[in-house]
Amino acid sequence: MTNTHELQILLSYWDVALASSLIVLVLVISWRLRLNLTSTLLMAAARTIIQLSFIGLILAWIFARKQWYEVLVILTIMTLIAAIAAKNRVKRAYKGLLTDTFIAVSTSAILVTGLAIGLILQVQPWYTPQFVIPILGLILGNSLTAISLTSNQLVNDMHEQSARIEMMLSLSATPFEAVHASIRAAIVNGMTPTLNSMLVVGIVSLPGMMTGQILAGADPTQAVRYQIVTMFLICVSSTLGCTLSALLIYRRFFNRHQQLILPS
Protein backbone atom coordinates (compact mmCIF):
# COMPACT_ATOMS: atom_id res chain seq x y z
CA MET A 1 0.00 0.00 0.00
CA THR A 2 1.32 3.39 -0.91
CA ASN A 3 2.05 5.62 2.03
CA THR A 4 -0.10 8.74 1.61
CA HIS A 5 2.59 10.85 3.20
CA GLU A 6 4.82 10.12 0.20
CA LEU A 7 2.40 12.21 -1.88
CA GLN A 8 2.74 15.24 0.35
CA ILE A 9 4.09 18.31 -1.44
CA LEU A 10 5.95 20.79 0.71
CA LEU A 11 5.61 24.43 -0.27
CA SER A 12 8.63 26.69 -0.39
CA TYR A 13 8.69 30.46 0.02
CA TRP A 14 9.08 30.67 -3.76
CA ASP A 15 5.82 28.77 -4.22
CA VAL A 16 4.04 31.18 -1.90
CA ALA A 17 5.56 34.15 -3.75
CA LEU A 18 4.40 32.70 -7.07
CA ALA A 19 0.85 32.34 -5.76
CA SER A 20 0.98 35.87 -4.39
CA SER A 21 1.95 37.22 -7.80
CA LEU A 22 -1.42 36.05 -9.15
CA ILE A 23 -2.97 38.96 -7.28
CA VAL A 24 -1.59 41.12 -10.10
CA LEU A 25 -4.30 39.65 -12.34
CA VAL A 26 -6.96 40.79 -9.88
CA LEU A 27 -5.39 44.25 -9.74
CA VAL A 28 -5.43 44.51 -13.54
CA ILE A 29 -9.12 43.57 -13.64
CA SER A 30 -9.88 46.13 -10.94
CA TRP A 31 -7.98 48.82 -12.84
CA ARG A 32 -9.52 48.05 -16.24
CA LEU A 33 -13.09 47.95 -14.91
CA ARG A 34 -12.53 50.88 -12.55
CA LEU A 35 -13.70 48.91 -9.54
CA ASN A 36 -11.70 51.15 -7.18
CA LEU A 37 -10.53 48.09 -5.27
CA THR A 38 -6.77 48.48 -5.81
CA SER A 39 -5.91 49.81 -2.37
CA THR A 40 -8.31 47.38 -0.68
CA LEU A 41 -6.84 44.42 -2.58
CA LEU A 42 -3.28 45.42 -1.76
CA MET A 43 -4.16 45.90 1.90
CA ALA A 44 -6.01 42.57 2.01
CA ALA A 45 -3.12 40.73 0.34
CA ALA A 46 -0.54 42.29 2.66
CA ARG A 47 -2.60 41.55 5.76
CA THR A 48 -3.15 37.97 4.62
CA ILE A 49 0.60 37.39 4.36
CA ILE A 50 1.53 39.22 7.56
CA GLN A 51 -1.29 37.89 9.74
CA LEU A 52 -0.97 34.26 8.65
CA SER A 53 2.83 34.33 8.91
CA PHE A 54 2.59 35.82 12.39
CA ILE A 55 -0.01 33.33 13.60
CA GLY A 56 2.04 30.50 12.07
CA LEU A 57 5.02 31.43 14.24
CA ILE A 58 2.83 31.73 17.34
CA LEU A 59 1.11 28.40 16.73
CA ALA A 60 4.42 26.63 16.11
CA TRP A 61 5.65 27.96 19.47
CA ILE A 62 2.44 27.00 21.30
CA PHE A 63 2.28 23.56 19.68
CA ALA A 64 5.79 22.86 20.90
CA ARG A 65 5.13 24.00 24.49
CA LYS A 66 1.56 22.66 25.02
CA GLN A 67 0.83 24.80 28.08
CA TRP A 68 -2.89 25.04 28.94
CA TYR A 69 -2.75 28.69 30.01
CA GLU A 70 -1.07 29.76 26.77
CA VAL A 71 -3.72 27.91 24.76
CA LEU A 72 -6.43 29.56 26.87
CA VAL A 73 -5.00 33.01 26.13
CA ILE A 74 -5.04 32.32 22.39
CA LEU A 75 -8.62 31.03 22.54
CA THR A 76 -9.74 34.11 24.48
CA ILE A 77 -8.08 36.49 22.02
CA MET A 78 -9.61 34.66 19.07
CA THR A 79 -13.08 34.86 20.61
CA LEU A 80 -12.75 38.55 21.44
CA ILE A 81 -11.56 39.41 17.92
CA ALA A 82 -14.46 37.44 16.44
CA ALA A 83 -16.92 39.37 18.63
CA ILE A 84 -15.41 42.70 17.59
CA ALA A 85 -15.55 41.69 13.91
CA ALA A 86 -19.22 40.69 14.24
CA LYS A 87 -20.02 43.96 16.02
CA ASN A 88 -18.26 46.08 13.40
CA ARG A 89 -20.43 44.62 10.63
CA VAL A 90 -23.61 45.98 12.20
CA LYS A 91 -24.34 49.33 10.57
CA ARG A 92 -26.56 50.73 13.32
CA ALA A 93 -24.49 50.02 16.38
CA TYR A 94 -25.79 50.75 19.87
CA LYS A 95 -24.24 50.87 23.32
CA GLY A 96 -23.85 47.32 24.54
CA LEU A 97 -23.68 45.73 21.08
CA LEU A 98 -20.14 44.46 21.69
CA THR A 99 -21.28 42.78 24.90
CA ASP A 100 -24.18 41.13 23.09
CA THR A 101 -22.04 39.89 20.20
CA PHE A 102 -19.35 38.63 22.59
CA ILE A 103 -21.91 36.64 24.58
CA ALA A 104 -23.45 35.19 21.42
CA VAL A 105 -20.12 34.35 19.78
CA SER A 106 -18.39 32.98 22.88
CA THR A 107 -21.31 30.96 24.21
CA SER A 108 -22.09 29.20 20.93
CA ALA A 109 -18.47 28.63 19.88
CA ILE A 110 -17.13 27.49 23.24
CA LEU A 111 -20.10 25.18 23.89
CA VAL A 112 -19.84 23.48 20.49
CA THR A 113 -16.04 23.30 20.62
CA GLY A 114 -16.25 21.75 24.07
CA LEU A 115 -18.65 19.09 22.80
CA ALA A 116 -16.39 18.40 19.82
CA ILE A 117 -13.22 18.09 21.90
CA GLY A 118 -14.70 16.24 24.86
CA LEU A 119 -17.44 14.08 23.35
CA ILE A 120 -16.73 13.53 19.64
CA LEU A 121 -12.95 13.61 19.30
CA GLN A 122 -12.27 12.81 22.98
CA VAL A 123 -9.00 14.71 22.93
CA GLN A 124 -6.78 14.26 25.98
CA PRO A 125 -5.82 16.67 27.38
CA TRP A 126 -8.54 19.06 26.22
CA TYR A 127 -6.07 21.88 25.60
CA THR A 128 -4.07 19.97 22.98
CA PRO A 129 -3.42 22.95 20.66
CA GLN A 130 -3.36 20.95 17.41
CA PHE A 131 -7.06 20.22 17.91
CA VAL A 132 -8.72 22.89 20.02
CA ILE A 133 -7.27 25.96 18.28
CA PRO A 134 -8.12 24.97 14.66
CA ILE A 135 -11.61 23.75 15.63
CA LEU A 136 -12.46 26.88 17.59
CA GLY A 137 -11.07 29.05 14.80
CA LEU A 138 -13.16 27.24 12.19
CA ILE A 139 -16.32 27.59 14.27
CA LEU A 140 -15.65 31.24 15.15
CA GLY A 141 -15.02 32.22 11.54
CA ASN A 142 -18.38 30.88 10.42
CA SER A 143 -20.33 31.87 13.52
CA LEU A 144 -19.28 35.51 13.40
CA THR A 145 -20.56 35.79 9.83
CA ALA A 146 -23.90 34.26 10.76
CA ILE A 147 -24.22 36.37 13.91
CA SER A 148 -23.31 39.61 12.13
CA LEU A 149 -25.90 38.96 9.41
CA THR A 150 -28.59 38.25 12.00
CA SER A 151 -27.65 41.23 14.16
CA ASN A 152 -27.48 43.70 11.29
CA GLN A 153 -30.85 42.72 9.85
CA LEU A 154 -32.65 42.62 13.20
CA VAL A 155 -31.33 46.00 14.33
CA ASN A 156 -32.36 47.53 10.99
CA ASP A 157 -35.81 45.98 11.21
CA MET A 158 -36.34 47.24 14.75
CA HIS A 159 -35.65 50.78 13.55
CA GLU A 160 -37.46 50.63 10.23
CA GLN A 161 -40.52 48.79 11.53
CA SER A 162 -40.88 50.64 14.81
CA ALA A 163 -44.30 51.99 13.80
CA ARG A 164 -45.63 48.49 13.11
CA ILE A 165 -44.18 47.16 16.36
CA GLU A 166 -45.75 49.97 18.38
CA MET A 167 -49.09 49.36 16.67
CA MET A 168 -48.97 45.67 17.62
CA LEU A 169 -48.07 46.59 21.20
CA SER A 170 -51.08 48.90 21.31
CA LEU A 171 -53.23 45.94 20.23
CA SER A 172 -52.08 43.99 23.32
CA ALA A 173 -49.32 42.01 21.64
CA THR A 174 -46.36 41.08 23.81
CA PRO A 175 -42.96 42.47 22.81
CA PHE A 176 -41.88 39.05 21.54
CA GLU A 177 -45.05 38.66 19.48
CA ALA A 178 -44.52 42.11 18.00
CA VAL A 179 -41.00 41.33 16.80
CA HIS A 180 -41.26 37.57 16.21
CA ALA A 181 -41.42 37.96 12.43
CA SER A 182 -38.30 40.14 12.42
CA ILE A 183 -36.43 37.73 14.71
CA ARG A 184 -37.34 34.78 12.53
CA ALA A 185 -36.30 36.55 9.31
CA ALA A 186 -33.01 37.69 10.86
CA ILE A 187 -32.09 34.20 12.06
CA VAL A 188 -32.94 32.70 8.66
CA ASN A 189 -30.77 35.35 7.00
CA GLY A 190 -27.87 34.54 9.29
CA MET A 191 -28.20 30.80 8.69
CA THR A 192 -28.48 31.05 4.89
CA PRO A 193 -24.71 30.93 4.07
CA THR A 194 -24.22 27.86 6.28
CA LEU A 195 -27.24 26.05 4.84
CA ASN A 196 -26.19 26.90 1.27
CA SER A 197 -22.74 25.44 1.94
CA MET A 198 -24.24 22.25 3.36
CA LEU A 199 -26.53 21.82 0.35
CA VAL A 200 -23.70 21.83 -2.21
CA VAL A 201 -20.76 20.48 -0.20
CA GLY A 202 -19.06 17.60 -1.97
CA ILE A 203 -20.98 18.26 -5.21
CA VAL A 204 -20.14 21.83 -6.16
CA SER A 205 -17.42 22.60 -3.63
CA LEU A 206 -14.75 20.83 -1.64
CA PRO A 207 -14.43 22.71 1.69
CA GLY A 208 -11.13 24.21 2.75
CA MET A 209 -10.52 21.85 5.66
CA MET A 210 -11.08 18.74 3.54
CA THR A 211 -9.01 20.09 0.65
CA GLY A 212 -6.16 21.04 2.99
CA GLN A 213 -6.07 17.59 4.56
CA ILE A 214 -6.06 15.85 1.19
CA LEU A 215 -3.30 18.11 -0.14
CA ALA A 216 -1.31 17.39 3.02
CA GLY A 217 -1.49 13.66 2.25
CA ALA A 218 -4.33 12.56 4.54
CA ASP A 219 -6.61 9.64 3.74
CA PRO A 220 -9.57 11.09 1.75
CA THR A 221 -12.08 9.02 3.73
CA GLN A 222 -10.78 10.46 6.98
CA ALA A 223 -10.79 13.95 5.48
CA VAL A 224 -14.44 13.46 4.53
CA ARG A 225 -15.35 12.33 8.05
CA TYR A 226 -13.65 15.32 9.60
CA GLN A 227 -15.44 17.60 7.16
CA ILE A 228 -18.84 16.10 7.96
CA VAL A 229 -18.20 16.61 11.68
CA THR A 230 -17.06 20.21 11.21
CA MET A 231 -20.02 21.07 8.96
CA PHE A 232 -22.45 19.91 11.63
CA LEU A 233 -20.50 21.73 14.33
CA ILE A 234 -20.62 24.94 12.28
CA CYS A 235 -24.35 24.52 11.68
CA VAL A 236 -25.09 24.05 15.39
CA SER A 237 -22.85 26.91 16.55
CA SER A 238 -24.27 29.26 13.90
CA THR A 239 -27.84 28.41 14.90
CA LEU A 240 -27.11 28.89 18.60
CA GLY A 241 -25.20 32.11 17.95
CA CYS A 242 -27.87 33.61 15.70
CA THR A 243 -30.66 32.72 18.13
CA LEU A 244 -28.82 34.05 21.16
CA SER A 245 -27.82 37.23 19.33
CA ALA A 246 -31.40 37.88 18.21
CA LEU A 247 -32.76 37.39 21.73
CA LEU A 248 -30.14 39.67 23.27
CA ILE A 249 -30.81 42.40 20.72
CA TYR A 250 -34.58 42.04 21.13
CA ARG A 251 -34.28 42.66 24.87
CA ARG A 252 -32.31 45.85 24.24
CA PHE A 253 -35.24 47.42 22.39
CA PHE A 254 -37.80 47.14 25.20
CA ASN A 255 -37.79 48.61 28.70
CA ARG A 256 -39.18 46.98 31.81
CA HIS A 257 -42.60 48.44 31.02
CA GLN A 258 -42.57 46.53 27.70
CA GLN A 259 -42.32 49.77 25.73
CA LEU A 260 -40.32 50.00 22.51
CA ILE A 261 -37.11 52.01 22.78
CA LEU A 262 -34.44 52.67 20.16
CA PRO A 263 -31.02 52.37 21.83
CA SER A 264 -28.18 54.41 20.42
mmCIF file of N, CA and C in Angstrom, residues 40-89:
data_model
loop_
_atom_site.group_PDB
_atom_site.id
_atom_site.type_symbol
_atom_site.label_atom_id
_atom_site.label_comp_id
_atom_site.label_asym_id
_atom_site.label_seq_id
_atom_site.Cartn_x
_atom_site.Cartn_y
_atom_site.Cartn_z
ATOM 1 N N THR A 40 -7.726 48.406 -1.554
ATOM 2 C CA THR A 40 -8.305 47.382 -0.681
ATOM 3 C C THR A 40 -7.673 46.021 -0.948
ATOM 4 N N LEU A 41 -7.466 45.697 -2.228
ATOM 5 C CA LEU A 41 -6.842 44.422 -2.583
ATOM 6 C C LEU A 41 -5.410 44.330 -2.074
ATOM 7 N N LEU A 42 -4.669 45.421 -2.242
ATOM 8 C CA LEU A 42 -3.278 45.424 -1.761
ATOM 9 C C LEU A 42 -3.227 45.283 -0.242
ATOM 10 N N MET A 43 -4.110 45.997 0.439
ATOM 11 C CA MET A 43 -4.163 45.898 1.898
ATOM 12 C C MET A 43 -4.551 44.487 2.328
ATOM 13 N N ALA A 44 -5.555 43.911 1.656
ATOM 14 C CA ALA A 44 -6.012 42.567 2.009
ATOM 15 C C ALA A 44 -4.909 41.534 1.773
ATOM 16 N N ALA A 45 -4.195 41.664 0.649
ATOM 17 C CA ALA A 45 -3.119 40.731 0.341
ATOM 18 C C ALA A 45 -1.985 40.842 1.363
ATOM 19 N N ALA A 46 -1.617 42.083 1.692
ATOM 20 C CA ALA A 46 -0.541 42.292 2.657
ATOM 21 C C ALA A 46 -0.916 41.754 4.033
ATOM 22 N N ARG A 47 -2.155 42.023 4.451
ATOM 23 C CA ARG A 47 -2.600 41.546 5.762
ATOM 24 C C ARG A 47 -2.704 40.032 5.806
ATOM 25 N N THR A 48 -3.086 39.438 4.681
ATOM 26 C CA THR A 48 -3.145 37.975 4.621
ATOM 27 C C THR A 48 -1.777 37.372 4.878
ATOM 28 N N ILE A 49 -0.762 37.916 4.197
ATOM 29 C CA ILE A 49 0.599 37.387 4.360
ATOM 30 C C ILE A 49 1.122 37.633 5.770
ATOM 31 N N ILE A 50 0.980 38.856 6.256
ATOM 32 C CA ILE A 50 1.528 39.218 7.561
ATOM 33 C C ILE A 50 0.816 38.478 8.688
ATOM 34 N N GLN A 51 -0.524 38.495 8.653
ATOM 35 C CA GLN A 51 -1.288 37.890 9.744
ATOM 36 C C GLN A 51 -1.092 36.376 9.810
ATOM 37 N N LEU A 52 -1.132 35.709 8.648
ATOM 38 C CA LEU A 52 -0.967 34.259 8.652
ATOM 39 C C LEU A 52 0.463 33.859 9.012
ATOM 40 N N SER A 53 1.437 34.626 8.554
ATOM 41 C CA SER A 53 2.828 34.327 8.913
ATOM 42 C C SER A 53 3.034 34.495 10.411
ATOM 43 N N PHE A 54 2.456 35.552 10.956
ATOM 44 C CA PHE A 54 2.588 35.819 12.387
ATOM 45 C C PHE A 54 1.920 34.727 13.216
ATOM 46 N N ILE A 55 0.697 34.355 12.839
ATOM 47 C CA ILE A 55 -0.013 33.326 13.602
ATOM 48 C C ILE A 55 0.669 31.977 13.433
ATOM 49 N N GLY A 56 1.304 31.749 12.273
ATOM 50 C CA GLY A 56 2.035 30.504 12.073
ATOM 51 C C GLY A 56 3.183 30.366 13.060
ATOM 52 N N LEU A 57 3.916 31.461 13.279
ATOM 53 C CA LEU A 57 5.021 31.433 14.242
ATOM 54 C C LEU A 57 4.506 31.206 15.659
ATOM 55 N N ILE A 58 3.393 31.876 15.986
ATOM 56 C CA ILE A 58 2.827 31.725 17.338
ATOM 57 C C ILE A 58 2.347 30.303 17.564
ATOM 58 N N LEU A 59 1.628 29.756 16.576
ATOM 59 C CA LEU A 59 1.106 28.398 16.733
ATOM 60 C C LEU A 59 2.228 27.372 16.816
ATOM 61 N N ALA A 60 3.278 27.558 16.039
ATOM 62 C CA ALA A 60 4.417 26.632 16.107
ATOM 63 C C ALA A 60 5.021 26.637 17.513
ATOM 64 N N TRP A 61 5.110 27.828 18.114
ATOM 65 C CA TRP A 61 5.648 27.958 19.471
ATOM 66 C C TRP A 61 4.718 27.313 20.498
ATOM 67 N N ILE A 62 3.413 27.556 20.350
ATOM 68 C CA ILE A 62 2.440 27.000 21.298
ATOM 69 C C ILE A 62 2.328 25.486 21.138
ATOM 70 N N PHE A 63 2.349 25.001 19.904
ATOM 71 C CA PHE A 63 2.278 23.558 19.676
ATOM 72 C C PHE A 63 3.446 22.836 20.323
ATOM 73 N N ALA A 64 4.608 23.487 20.321
ATOM 74 C CA ALA A 64 5.794 22.862 20.903
ATOM 75 C C ALA A 64 5.753 22.851 22.426
ATOM 76 N N ARG A 65 5.142 23.882 23.030
ATOM 77 C CA ARG A 65 5.129 24.004 24.489
ATOM 78 C C ARG A 65 3.952 23.273 25.141
ATOM 79 N N LYS A 66 2.763 23.362 24.535
ATOM 80 C CA LYS A 66 1.564 22.664 25.019
ATOM 81 C C LYS A 66 1.225 23.031 26.465
ATOM 82 N N GLN A 67 1.209 24.317 26.758
ATOM 83 C CA GLN A 67 0.828 24.802 28.083
ATOM 84 C C GLN A 67 -0.634 25.252 28.050
ATOM 85 N N TRP A 68 -1.451 24.778 28.987
ATOM 86 C CA TRP A 68 -2.890 25.041 28.939
ATOM 87 C C TRP A 68 -3.211 26.527 29.031
ATOM 88 N N TYR A 69 -2.449 27.277 29.838
ATOM 89 C CA TYR A 69 -2.752 28.695 30.008
ATOM 90 C C TYR A 69 -2.410 29.497 28.758
ATOM 91 N N GLU A 70 -1.391 29.082 28.028
ATOM 92 C CA GLU A 70 -1.074 29.759 26.768
ATOM 93 C C GLU A 70 -2.147 29.485 25.719
ATOM 94 N N VAL A 71 -2.625 28.250 25.672
ATOM 95 C CA VAL A 71 -3.717 27.909 24.758
ATOM 96 C C VAL A 71 -4.969 28.696 25.118
ATOM 97 N N LEU A 72 -5.250 28.828 26.413
ATOM 98 C CA LEU A 72 -6.432 29.555 26.866
ATOM 99 C C LEU A 72 -6.364 31.029 26.468
ATOM 100 N N VAL A 73 -5.170 31.618 26.546
ATOM 101 C CA VAL A 73 -5.003 33.014 26.132
ATOM 102 C C VAL A 73 -5.307 33.178 24.648
ATOM 103 N N ILE A 74 -4.787 32.264 23.829
ATOM 104 C CA ILE A 74 -5.035 32.318 22.390
ATOM 105 C C ILE A 74 -6.527 32.172 22.095
ATOM 106 N N LEU A 75 -7.190 31.250 22.756
ATOM 107 C CA LEU A 75 -8.620 31.032 22.536
ATOM 108 C C LEU A 75 -9.431 32.269 22.921
ATOM 109 N N THR A 76 -9.039 32.905 24.027
ATOM 110 C CA THR A 76 -9.737 34.106 24.478
ATOM 111 C C THR A 76 -9.568 35.248 23.483
ATOM 112 N N ILE A 77 -8.344 35.433 23.006
ATOM 113 C CA ILE A 77 -8.078 36.490 22.024
ATOM 114 C C ILE A 77 -8.852 36.241 20.743
ATOM 115 N N MET A 78 -8.874 35.006 20.287
ATOM 116 C CA MET A 78 -9.607 34.661 19.068
ATOM 117 C C MET A 78 -11.096 34.973 19.216
ATOM 118 N N THR A 79 -11.655 34.623 20.366
ATOM 119 C CA THR A 79 -13.081 34.859 20.606
ATOM 120 C C THR A 79 -13.392 36.346 20.665
ATOM 121 N N LEU A 80 -12.535 37.110 21.324
ATOM 122 C CA LEU A 80 -12.745 38.553 21.438
ATOM 123 C C LEU A 80 -12.660 39.225 20.071
ATOM 124 N N ILE A 81 -11.693 38.836 19.269
ATOM 125 C CA ILE A 81 -11.558 39.412 17.924
ATOM 126 C C ILE A 81 -12.770 39.068 17.068
ATOM 127 N N ALA A 82 -13.270 37.839 17.198
ATOM 128 C CA ALA A 82 -14.461 37.439 16.438
ATOM 129 C C ALA A 82 -15.667 38.284 16.846
ATOM 130 N N ALA A 83 -15.805 38.547 18.148
ATOM 131 C CA ALA A 83 -16.923 39.370 18.626
ATOM 132 C C ALA A 83 -16.815 40.796 18.099
ATOM 133 N N ILE A 84 -15.618 41.344 18.101
ATOM 134 C CA ILE A 84 -15.409 42.700 17.592
ATOM 135 C C ILE A 84 -15.718 42.756 16.100
ATOM 136 N N ALA A 85 -15.281 41.730 15.354
ATOM 137 C CA ALA A 85 -15.547 41.686 13.913
ATOM 138 C C ALA A 85 -17.044 41.608 13.640
ATOM 139 N N ALA A 86 -17.771 40.801 14.415
ATOM 140 C CA ALA A 86 -19.216 40.693 14.238
ATOM 141 C C ALA A 86 -19.899 42.015 14.572
ATOM 142 N N LYS A 87 -19.438 42.673 15.614
ATOM 143 C CA LYS A 87 -20.025 43.956 16.024
ATOM 144 C C LYS A 87 -19.785 45.038 14.977
ATOM 145 N N ASN A 88 -18.598 45.043 14.378
ATOM 146 C CA ASN A 88 -18.258 46.083 13.400
ATOM 147 C C ASN A 88 -19.046 45.958 12.099
ATOM 148 N N ARG A 89 -19.649 44.811 11.855
ATOM 149 C CA ARG A 89 -20.428 44.624 10.633
ATOM 150 C C ARG A 89 -21.878 45.072 10.784
#
